[in-house]
Amino acid sequence: MALNQDDVAKVAHLARLAIDSSNTQAYADDLTSILALVDQMQTVDTQQVDPMSHPLDATQRLRPDEVTEADQRNLLQQGAPAVEQGLFLVPKVIE
Amino acid sequence: MQWEAVIGLEVHVQLATQSKIFSGASTAFGAEPNSQACAVDLGLPGVLPVLNEKAVEMAVKFGLGVKAEIGRRSIFERKNYFYPDLPKGYQTTQMDAPIVGPGVVDIVLEDGAERSIRIHHAHLEEDAGKSLHEDFQGMTGIDLNRAGTPLLEIVSEPDMRSAKEAVAYLKSIHALVTYLGISDGNMAEGSMRCDANVSVRPKGQETLGTRCEIKNINSFRFIERAINHEIERQIELIEDGGRVVQETRLYDADLDETRSMRSKEEANDYRYFPCPDLLPVDLDDAYIDYLRSQMPELPEEKKARFVEELGLSVYDANVLASSRAMAEYFDRTREICGDAKQAANWVMGELTGRLNKEGLEIQQSPVAAEQLGGLIKRIIDNTINGKAAKQVFAALWDGEGHTADDIIEAKGLKQVTDTGAIERVIDEVMANNPAQVEQYRAAEPDKRGKMVGFFVGQVMKASKGTANPQMVNQLLKQKLEG
Amino acid sequence: MIDLTLTQLADGLAQGDFTSRELTDAYLARIAEHDAQINSFITVTEDSARQAAEAADARRAAGQASLLTGIPLAHKDIFCTQGVRTSCGSKMLDNFVAPYSATVVEKLDQEGMVSLGKTNMDEFAMGSSNESSFYGPVRNPWDAQAVPGGSSGGSAAAIAARLTPAATGTDTGGSIRQPASFCGITGLKPTYGRVSRWGMIAYASSLDQGGPMARTAEDCALLLSAMAGFDPKDSTSIQRGVPDYRSALDSPLSGLTIGLPKEYFGDGLDASVADVLQAAIRELEALGVTFKDVSLPNTRLAIPSYYVIAPAEASSNLSRFDGVRFGHRCENPQDLEDLYKRSRGEGFGAEVKRRIMIGTYALSEGFYDAYYRKAQQIRRLLTQDFLAAFNEVDLLLGPVAPTTAFNLGSKNNDPVQMYLEDIYTLGINLAGLPGMSVPAGFAAGRPVGMQLIGPHFEEARLLNVAHQYQRVTDHHQQAPAL
């Protein structure tokens, strides 16, 4: 499947990536060639095969319901780009 | 044209765990911003989720409570989208293999009619944080304390036909989750939140109309208004030749209107896929059977017991079983006083009336079940009469005494049942009202019944309400007939 | 000192031939002297290394030293290290100081190992040449024109150049084995779930696995014993005891059957690499190993399957890098959208963006079944191939990469050419198997590794074979001239 510049723009938007418009064609070409590689999968019949999400046949372990984490706000916010009164700041959210 | 509304609800219930669904941070409400958001909740690099066993247990209990098939192998998936209150850029949720399969909830309408609403499924997921829109130099503040709080999302089939049914359904869910102890059900704190899918169609038509999803309905009161508003909007739109567009609408309680949220709707492609950091949750029969054995009495069973064993009316049973707190209060009161009907009357009458007046929940009642039970006991054993009982109740409410007995003693409300004492009061009253006595005696016998009331009132007044009313009646008649 | 293996260093420290402080100073001096050319470190933690060395010497003096106490090592910059920048090779995290340490780092700290710093890597572990690092490419110590392989290229190059005796690495599709092969060192990717992923910045969660990199199999055995083990913080960590990998090293190889997958020796394998492998096979035969041809018929599908699954998981895992809570944030964002797009657009390099976009595309509506689901089905076929082969043989042997280290700049403009490099390593990750690269010789002056692949949890067997091979060969003892 060949991707064009519009497809790249759409995917870049979904992934919230700013792509310089001078690069979209290059990305389109790269993604197209990667998809061509990936499309080799379509030659195999897998109708009867269960998808495998995980390499081992393990199951989820459950954790006791205990509060183990103390307040570490100061430490955890040390690298935050913008904080005020303990809140992370972002440009105004309009709903 | 006759229109019919079709409503399905998605109810998000915060589960009453101590810690979050995938981290060891506290879920307590009302903490300082981000003080309960640990590295996992913040989605810092390298952190990993581990599932809380209580969240699983609570979800299974809900499933058993709605007679649902429990998912023997449930899967967590990621719902990917960017939003500042969603730290990882995805919500961990369940889609293809939820923990609770199809089930059913019984609802009771205001007129007492009962209906069954089918549950499509219920799944576990994590809550998001909160955006605070106060002005921080034109910025929005993000508090992630709520992020990672376990939610059970309960998705109904589109089985409801009116806003009232939706409210009744929500009340049933509320009763169920509080009975099960899996949520505090506190809507004001957001422990229960509701999205409604609403469509309309001409009555008799099979196919469904185009639906709108109304988000952000957070009280029993708003849900009725929001849904009715949306039904009217859709009918008007269609009757004016328009067409309902499938969209998400936000209910604004202040303006009492829904408005389109197209901005958030645009290009939604959540790219669900199985969360590779979590493994399938396998539940075996032994586990499910164990939880089944731990189930408390549920509203339906409680109602049946109230009617069959206690002889209450269906209406009373419905009211008293409507919430776990109410039922527990009633049961405790009944146990102490030993009379289910009296207990029911007091809980539904005097107590509920006062609570409503003061805007309190039954859990907040200043009068404890033990106190009310003690009070009713004194009515039953004739220590006080009904009038005095109301005085005692008011005094208990105001904290004037610890027990009904204390107040009866302190206020001298003990009922007078001594014949001699009552006769003395009657004599006094008759002596003070000779004209009325003469009138009585001159009246036709069938008119006298009414006239006796005057004397009863005078005697009760003179005894400061402590005379036993039945005895007063009886003795008065004897003396007046003279 | 710097030519000693980990095992020899442990002996030297135990016998008091030198102190940890002396050893640490020697390595720090070597890094200062040579790393400007190689660029294998992103961060050198001189001060904390010296402090840790002194603490280790004190611990030894107190008689509380373990085998690894006082031995220096380096961590791939994908492992969170508390108080030290953890960049993952990305501009996105250039300013990120981890507030906690990865479980692997903590375990090695507890042994008293001395961290010299953080090694260079492909950005977010996405690459096979170490050219995608924000901190510039790493040079192969054997040939400055050659890449060291990737993504754990910094770790491999630093060990080969004797800048550290050992290092941690991670392997999602070959990222330990391929650079180990290109740099002539020994590296082991354990069974998925054997080593905790907590604090290891996720690329593709269902494939990522940390492991040891060192000069010899014996060194890897020592390190793995300390790194491996169940971690309650990682849901995918396996609850299974950790064997003493060192004690199994000396088992004789007679009676062992190793399979040679015919798909690993066909077209595409460089003849000079094939020759080196043939010689290695003869050496092992002399040690009593029987070889048998086997088939992994779906091998060609490993690349397409991997390049859907890994980017899909990555696209979601990397959503948390959004400029809100940590990491790079663009200047003066106009609105939320702008904040996200520019922060991510500026913070991520081209290869990371490519993989995020491929993954996003593969998961998006309408494509999920054709790409993601299909890739997961093929993942099962590939796994079944391996399990079938292990019914016939104990281990598998093959090349790590089709060629020796290629030249810098020769493939980084063509992602597909780069991806084809991973043909012999990806399947092992998809199946969750342990695999290792063992120095087997040289072709035109560049090292060649042979890959040993085992059934799940058979790390001890791999290490045993590698160790016996290293007892009769000296490829792993060769040092590049700097």
PDB file of C-alpha atoms in Angstrom, chain B residues 86-259:
ATOM      1  CA  LEU B  86      -4.440  11.155  30.446  1.00  0.00           C
ATOM      2  CA  PRO B  87      -0.768  10.896  31.402  1.00  0.00           C
ATOM      3  CA  LYS B  88       0.320   7.906  29.324  1.00  0.00           C
ATOM      4  CA  GLY B  89      -1.494   8.986  26.181  1.00  0.00           C
ATOM      5  CA  TYR B  90      -3.672   5.914  26.506  1.00  0.00           C
ATOM      6  CA  GLN B  91      -6.286   4.670  28.900  1.00  0.00           C
ATOM      7  CA  THR B  92      -5.927   1.101  30.073  1.00  0.00           C
ATOM      8  CA  THR B  93      -9.378  -0.398  29.670  1.00  0.00           C
ATOM      9  CA  GLN B  94     -11.101  -3.547  28.450  1.00  0.00           C
ATOM     10  CA  MET B  95     -12.909  -3.968  25.185  1.00  0.00           C
ATOM     11  CA  ASP B  96     -12.921  -7.383  23.502  1.00  0.00           C
ATOM     12  CA  ALA B  97     -12.859  -9.527  26.628  1.00  0.00           C
ATOM     13  CA  PRO B  98     -14.394  -7.655  29.594  1.00  0.00           C
ATOM     14  CA  ILE B  99     -14.477  -9.087  33.095  1.00  0.00           C
ATOM     15  CA  VAL B 100     -18.283  -9.005  33.300  1.00  0.00           C
ATOM     16  CA  GLY B 101     -20.437 -10.325  30.468  1.00  0.00           C
ATOM     17  CA  PRO B 102     -24.166  -9.849  29.792  1.00  0.00           C
ATOM     18  CA  GLY B 103     -26.407  -9.552  32.848  1.00  0.00           C
ATOM     19  CA  VAL B 104     -29.621  -7.995  34.040  1.00  0.00           C
ATOM     20  CA  VAL B 105     -30.730  -5.312  36.515  1.00  0.00           C
ATOM     21  CA  ASP B 106     -34.274  -4.976  37.869  1.00  0.00           C
ATOM     22  CA  ILE B 107     -35.617  -1.482  38.240  1.00  0.00           C
ATOM     23  CA  VAL B 108     -38.650  -0.116  40.096  1.00  0.00           C
ATOM     24  CA  LEU B 109     -40.475   2.878  38.657  1.00  0.00           C
ATOM     25  CA  GLU B 110     -42.122   5.571  40.744  1.00  0.00           C
ATOM     26  CA  ASP B 111     -45.531   3.941  40.359  1.00  0.00           C
ATOM     27  CA  GLY B 112     -44.109   0.695  41.689  1.00  0.00           C
ATOM     28  CA  ALA B 113     -43.974  -1.025  38.300  1.00  0.00           C
ATOM     29  CA  GLU B 114     -40.937  -3.256  37.790  1.00  0.00           C
ATOM     30  CA  ARG B 115     -38.831  -3.780  34.670  1.00  0.00           C
ATOM     31  CA  SER B 116     -35.648  -5.560  33.734  1.00  0.00           C
ATOM     32  CA  ILE B 117     -32.813  -3.722  32.008  1.00  0.00           C
ATOM     33  CA  ARG B 118     -30.165  -5.809  30.305  1.00  0.00           C
ATOM     34  CA  ILE B 119     -26.503  -5.159  30.974  1.00  0.00           C
ATOM     35  CA  HIS B 120     -24.384  -5.487  27.841  1.00  0.00           C
ATOM     36  CA  HIS B 121     -21.164  -5.903  29.820  1.00  0.00           C
ATOM     37  CA  ALA B 122     -19.075  -4.214  32.514  1.00  0.00           C
ATOM     38  CA  HIS B 123     -15.352  -3.667  32.319  1.00  0.00           C
ATOM     39  CA  LEU B 124     -12.480  -2.439  34.439  1.00  0.00           C
ATOM     40  CA  GLU B 125     -10.516   0.635  33.489  1.00  0.00           C
ATOM     41  CA  GLU B 126      -8.489   3.461  34.955  1.00  0.00           C
ATOM     42  CA  ASP B 127      -9.874   6.901  35.654  1.00  0.00           C
ATOM     43  CA  ALA B 128      -8.258  10.016  34.192  1.00  0.00           C
ATOM     44  CA  GLY B 129      -7.013  13.049  36.110  1.00  0.00           C
ATOM     45  CA  LYS B 130      -8.706  16.420  36.258  1.00  0.00           C
ATOM     46  CA  SER B 131      -8.183  19.629  34.354  1.00  0.00           C
ATOM     47  CA  LEU B 132      -8.621  22.713  36.507  1.00  0.00           C
ATOM     48  CA  HIS B 133      -9.667  25.662  34.454  1.00  0.00           C
ATOM     49  CA  GLU B 134      -8.955  28.408  36.945  1.00  0.00           C
ATOM     50  CA  ASP B 135      -6.675  30.872  35.360  1.00  0.00           C
ATOM     51  CA  PHE B 136      -2.984  30.154  35.772  1.00  0.00           C
ATOM     52  CA  GLN B 137      -1.595  32.873  33.510  1.00  0.00           C
ATOM     53  CA  GLY B 138      -4.002  31.686  30.863  1.00  0.00           C
ATOM     54  CA  MET B 139      -3.021  28.055  31.367  1.00  0.00           C
ATOM     55  CA  THR B 140      -4.955  25.027  32.574  1.00  0.00           C
ATOM     56  CA  GLY B 141      -3.723  23.134  35.644  1.00  0.00           C
ATOM     57  CA  ILE B 142      -3.606  19.341  35.650  1.00  0.00           C
ATOM     58  CA  ASP B 143      -4.162  17.327  38.817  1.00  0.00           C
ATOM     59  CA  LEU B 144      -3.494  13.626  38.374  1.00  0.00           C
ATOM     60  CA  ASN B 145      -4.588  12.429  41.821  1.00  0.00           C
ATOM     61  CA  ARG B 146      -7.619  10.776  40.281  1.00  0.00           C
ATOM     62  CA  ALA B 147      -5.611   9.207  37.456  1.00  0.00           C
ATOM     63  CA  GLY B 148      -5.514   5.454  37.924  1.00  0.00           C
ATOM     64  CA  THR B 149      -8.484   5.221  40.275  1.00  0.00           C
ATOM     65  CA  PRO B 150     -10.252   1.972  39.393  1.00  0.00           C
ATOM     66  CA  LEU B 151     -13.477   2.348  37.475  1.00  0.00           C
ATOM     67  CA  LEU B 152     -16.078  -0.219  36.608  1.00  0.00           C
ATOM     68  CA  GLU B 153     -17.851   0.910  33.473  1.00  0.00           C
ATOM     69  CA  ILE B 154     -21.301  -0.630  33.327  1.00  0.00           C
ATOM     70  CA  VAL B 155     -22.811  -0.540  29.867  1.00  0.00           C
ATOM     71  CA  SER B 156     -26.538  -1.174  29.538  1.00  0.00           C
ATOM     72  CA  GLU B 157     -28.454  -2.289  26.486  1.00  0.00           C
ATOM     73  CA  PRO B 158     -30.652   0.460  25.015  1.00  0.00           C
ATOM     74  CA  ASP B 159     -33.582  -0.847  27.054  1.00  0.00           C
ATOM     75  CA  MET B 160     -34.875   2.333  28.672  1.00  0.00           C
ATOM     76  CA  ARG B 161     -37.730   4.312  27.183  1.00  0.00           C
ATOM     77  CA  SER B 162     -37.879   7.402  29.364  1.00  0.00           C
ATOM     78  CA  ALA B 163     -35.724   9.608  31.524  1.00  0.00           C
ATOM     79  CA  LYS B 164     -37.590   8.275  34.550  1.00  0.00           C
ATOM     80  CA  GLU B 165     -36.569   4.732  33.646  1.00  0.00           C
ATOM     81  CA  ALA B 166     -32.998   5.896  33.300  1.00  0.00           C
ATOM     82  CA  VAL B 167     -33.159   7.413  36.775  1.00  0.00           C
ATOM     83  CA  ALA B 168     -34.656   4.217  38.179  1.00  0.00           C
ATOM     84  CA  TYR B 169     -31.893   2.203  36.502  1.00  0.00           C
ATOM     85  CA  LEU B 170     -29.223   4.470  37.902  1.00  0.00           C
ATOM     86  CA  LYS B 171     -30.788   4.128  41.349  1.00  0.00           C
ATOM     87  CA  SER B 172     -30.736   0.343  41.050  1.00  0.00           C
ATOM     88  CA  ILE B 173     -27.075   0.412  40.070  1.00  0.00           C
ATOM     89  CA  HIS B 174     -26.379   2.773  42.933  1.00  0.00           C
ATOM     90  CA  ALA B 175     -28.163   0.472  45.373  1.00  0.00           C
ATOM     91  CA  LEU B 176     -26.328  -2.567  44.033  1.00  0.00           C
ATOM     92  CA  VAL B 177     -22.824  -1.116  44.218  1.00  0.00           C
ATOM     93  CA  THR B 178     -23.390   0.292  47.687  1.00  0.00           C
ATOM     94  CA  TYR B 179     -24.903  -2.985  48.915  1.00  0.00           C
ATOM     95  CA  LEU B 180     -21.906  -4.809  47.544  1.00  0.00           C
ATOM     96  CA  GLY B 181     -19.615  -2.319  49.227  1.00  0.00           C
ATOM     97  CA  ILE B 182     -17.707  -1.882  45.978  1.00  0.00           C
ATOM     98  CA  SER B 183     -18.294   1.874  45.773  1.00  0.00           C
ATOM     99  CA  ASP B 184     -19.343   4.659  48.082  1.00  0.00           C
ATOM    100  CA  GLY B 185     -21.722   5.755  45.312  1.00  0.00           C
ATOM    101  CA  ASN B 186     -21.017   9.386  46.146  1.00  0.00           C
ATOM    102  CA  MET B 187     -22.096  11.252  43.045  1.00  0.00           C
ATOM    103  CA  ALA B 188     -21.045  14.651  44.377  1.00  0.00           C
ATOM    104  CA  GLU B 189     -17.452  13.422  44.608  1.00  0.00           C
ATOM    105  CA  GLY B 190     -17.698  11.762  41.222  1.00  0.00           C
ATOM    106  CA  SER B 191     -17.781   8.195  42.495  1.00  0.00           C
ATOM    107  CA  MET B 192     -20.613   7.531  40.047  1.00  0.00           C
ATOM    108  CA  ARG B 193     -20.747   9.250  36.682  1.00  0.00           C
ATOM    109  CA  CYS B 194     -23.009   8.612  33.811  1.00  0.00           C
ATOM    110  CA  ASP B 195     -23.046   9.001  30.038  1.00  0.00           C
ATOM    111  CA  ALA B 196     -26.375   8.534  28.269  1.00  0.00           C
ATOM    112  CA  ASN B 197     -26.935   7.377  24.705  1.00  0.00           C
ATOM    113  CA  VAL B 198     -30.211   8.860  23.566  1.00  0.00           C
ATOM    114  CA  SER B 199     -32.132   8.442  20.347  1.00  0.00           C
ATOM    115  CA  VAL B 200     -35.742   8.862  19.328  1.00  0.00           C
ATOM    116  CA  ARG B 201     -37.902   6.985  16.826  1.00  0.00           C
ATOM    117  CA  PRO B 202     -41.569   7.027  15.817  1.00  0.00           C
ATOM    118  CA  LYS B 203     -43.489   4.806  18.179  1.00  0.00           C
ATOM    119  CA  GLY B 204     -43.794   1.307  16.743  1.00  0.00           C
ATOM    120  CA  GLN B 205     -40.684   1.569  14.608  1.00  0.00           C
ATOM    121  CA  GLU B 206     -38.184  -1.258  15.078  1.00  0.00           C
ATOM    122  CA  THR B 207     -34.973   0.316  13.870  1.00  0.00           C
ATOM    123  CA  LEU B 208     -33.138   2.694  16.153  1.00  0.00           C
ATOM    124  CA  GLY B 209     -32.722   6.369  15.428  1.00  0.00           C
ATOM    125  CA  THR B 210     -29.346   8.104  15.319  1.00  0.00           C
ATOM    126  CA  ARG B 211     -28.043   8.456  18.828  1.00  0.00           C
ATOM    127  CA  CYS B 212     -26.199  11.154  20.672  1.00  0.00           C
ATOM    128  CA  GLU B 213     -24.019  10.515  23.656  1.00  0.00           C
ATOM    129  CA  ILE B 214     -24.495  12.934  26.529  1.00  0.00           C
ATOM    130  CA  LYS B 215     -21.475  13.090  28.765  1.00  0.00           C
ATOM    131  CA  ASN B 216     -20.872  14.427  32.218  1.00  0.00           C
ATOM    132  CA  ILE B 217     -24.131  13.711  34.020  1.00  0.00           C
ATOM    133  CA  ASN B 218     -23.320  13.546  37.666  1.00  0.00           C
ATOM    134  CA  SER B 219     -26.527  13.471  39.686  1.00  0.00           C
ATOM    135  CA  PHE B 220     -29.876  11.718  39.707  1.00  0.00           C
ATOM    136  CA  ARG B 221     -31.528  15.082  39.240  1.00  0.00           C
ATOM    137  CA  PHE B 222     -29.463  16.095  36.242  1.00  0.00           C
ATOM    138  CA  ILE B 223     -29.848  12.812  34.437  1.00  0.00           C
ATOM    139  CA  GLU B 224     -33.587  13.216  34.140  1.00  0.00           C
ATOM    140  CA  ARG B 225     -33.300  16.797  32.997  1.00  0.00           C
ATOM    141  CA  ALA B 226     -30.442  16.151  30.611  1.00  0.00           C
ATOM    142  CA  ILE B 227     -32.152  13.209  28.948  1.00  0.00           C
ATOM    143  CA  ASN B 228     -35.507  14.931  28.687  1.00  0.00           C
ATOM    144  CA  HIS B 229     -33.798  17.943  27.244  1.00  0.00           C
ATOM    145  CA  GLU B 230     -32.003  15.812  24.676  1.00  0.00           C
ATOM    146  CA  ILE B 231     -35.180  13.922  23.733  1.00  0.00           C
ATOM    147  CA  GLU B 232     -36.975  17.210  23.141  1.00  0.00           C
ATOM    148  CA  ARG B 233     -34.068  18.564  21.143  1.00  0.00           C
ATOM    149  CA  GLN B 234     -34.008  15.543  18.871  1.00  0.00           C
ATOM    150  CA  ILE B 235     -37.789  15.498  18.350  1.00  0.00           C
ATOM    151  CA  GLU B 236     -37.843  19.201  17.555  1.00  0.00           C
ATOM    152  CA  LEU B 237     -34.941  18.790  15.197  1.00  0.00           C
ATOM    153  CA  ILE B 238     -36.630  15.981  13.275  1.00  0.00           C
ATOM    154  CA  GLU B 239     -40.033  17.656  13.237  1.00  0.00           C
ATOM    155  CA  ASP B 240     -38.405  20.756  11.815  1.00  0.00           C
ATOM    156  CA  GLY B 241     -37.100  18.627   8.966  1.00  0.00           C
ATOM    157  CA  GLY B 242     -33.598  18.225  10.371  1.00  0.00           C
ATOM    158  CA  ARG B 243     -31.543  15.162  11.026  1.00  0.00           C
ATOM    159  CA  VAL B 244     -29.855  13.995  14.215  1.00  0.00           C
ATOM    160  CA  VAL B 245     -26.100  13.789  13.812  1.00  0.00           C
ATOM    161  CA  GLN B 246     -24.242  11.147  15.797  1.00  0.00           C
ATOM    162  CA  GLU B 247     -22.088  13.123  18.195  1.00  0.00           C
ATOM    163  CA  THR B 248     -21.010  13.589  21.755  1.00  0.00           C
ATOM    164  CA  ARG B 249     -22.806  16.293  23.697  1.00  0.00           C
ATOM    165  CA  LEU B 250     -21.878  17.752  27.018  1.00  0.00           C
ATOM    166  CA  TYR B 251     -24.539  18.428  29.620  1.00  0.00           C
ATOM    167  CA  ASP B 252     -24.122  21.812  31.268  1.00  0.00           C
ATOM    168  CA  ALA B 253     -26.005  21.742  34.558  1.00  0.00           C
ATOM    169  CA  ASP B 254     -25.759  25.497  35.049  1.00  0.00           C
ATOM    170  CA  LEU B 255     -27.354  26.324  31.725  1.00  0.00           C
ATOM    171  CA  ASP B 256     -29.503  23.160  31.704  1.00  0.00           C
ATOM    172  CA  GLU B 257     -28.596  22.348  28.126  1.00  0.00           C
ATOM    173  CA  THR B 258     -26.500  19.969  26.116  1.00  0.00           C
ATOM    174  CA  ARG B 259     -24.004  21.243  23.630  1.00  0.00           C
TER     175      ARG B 259
END
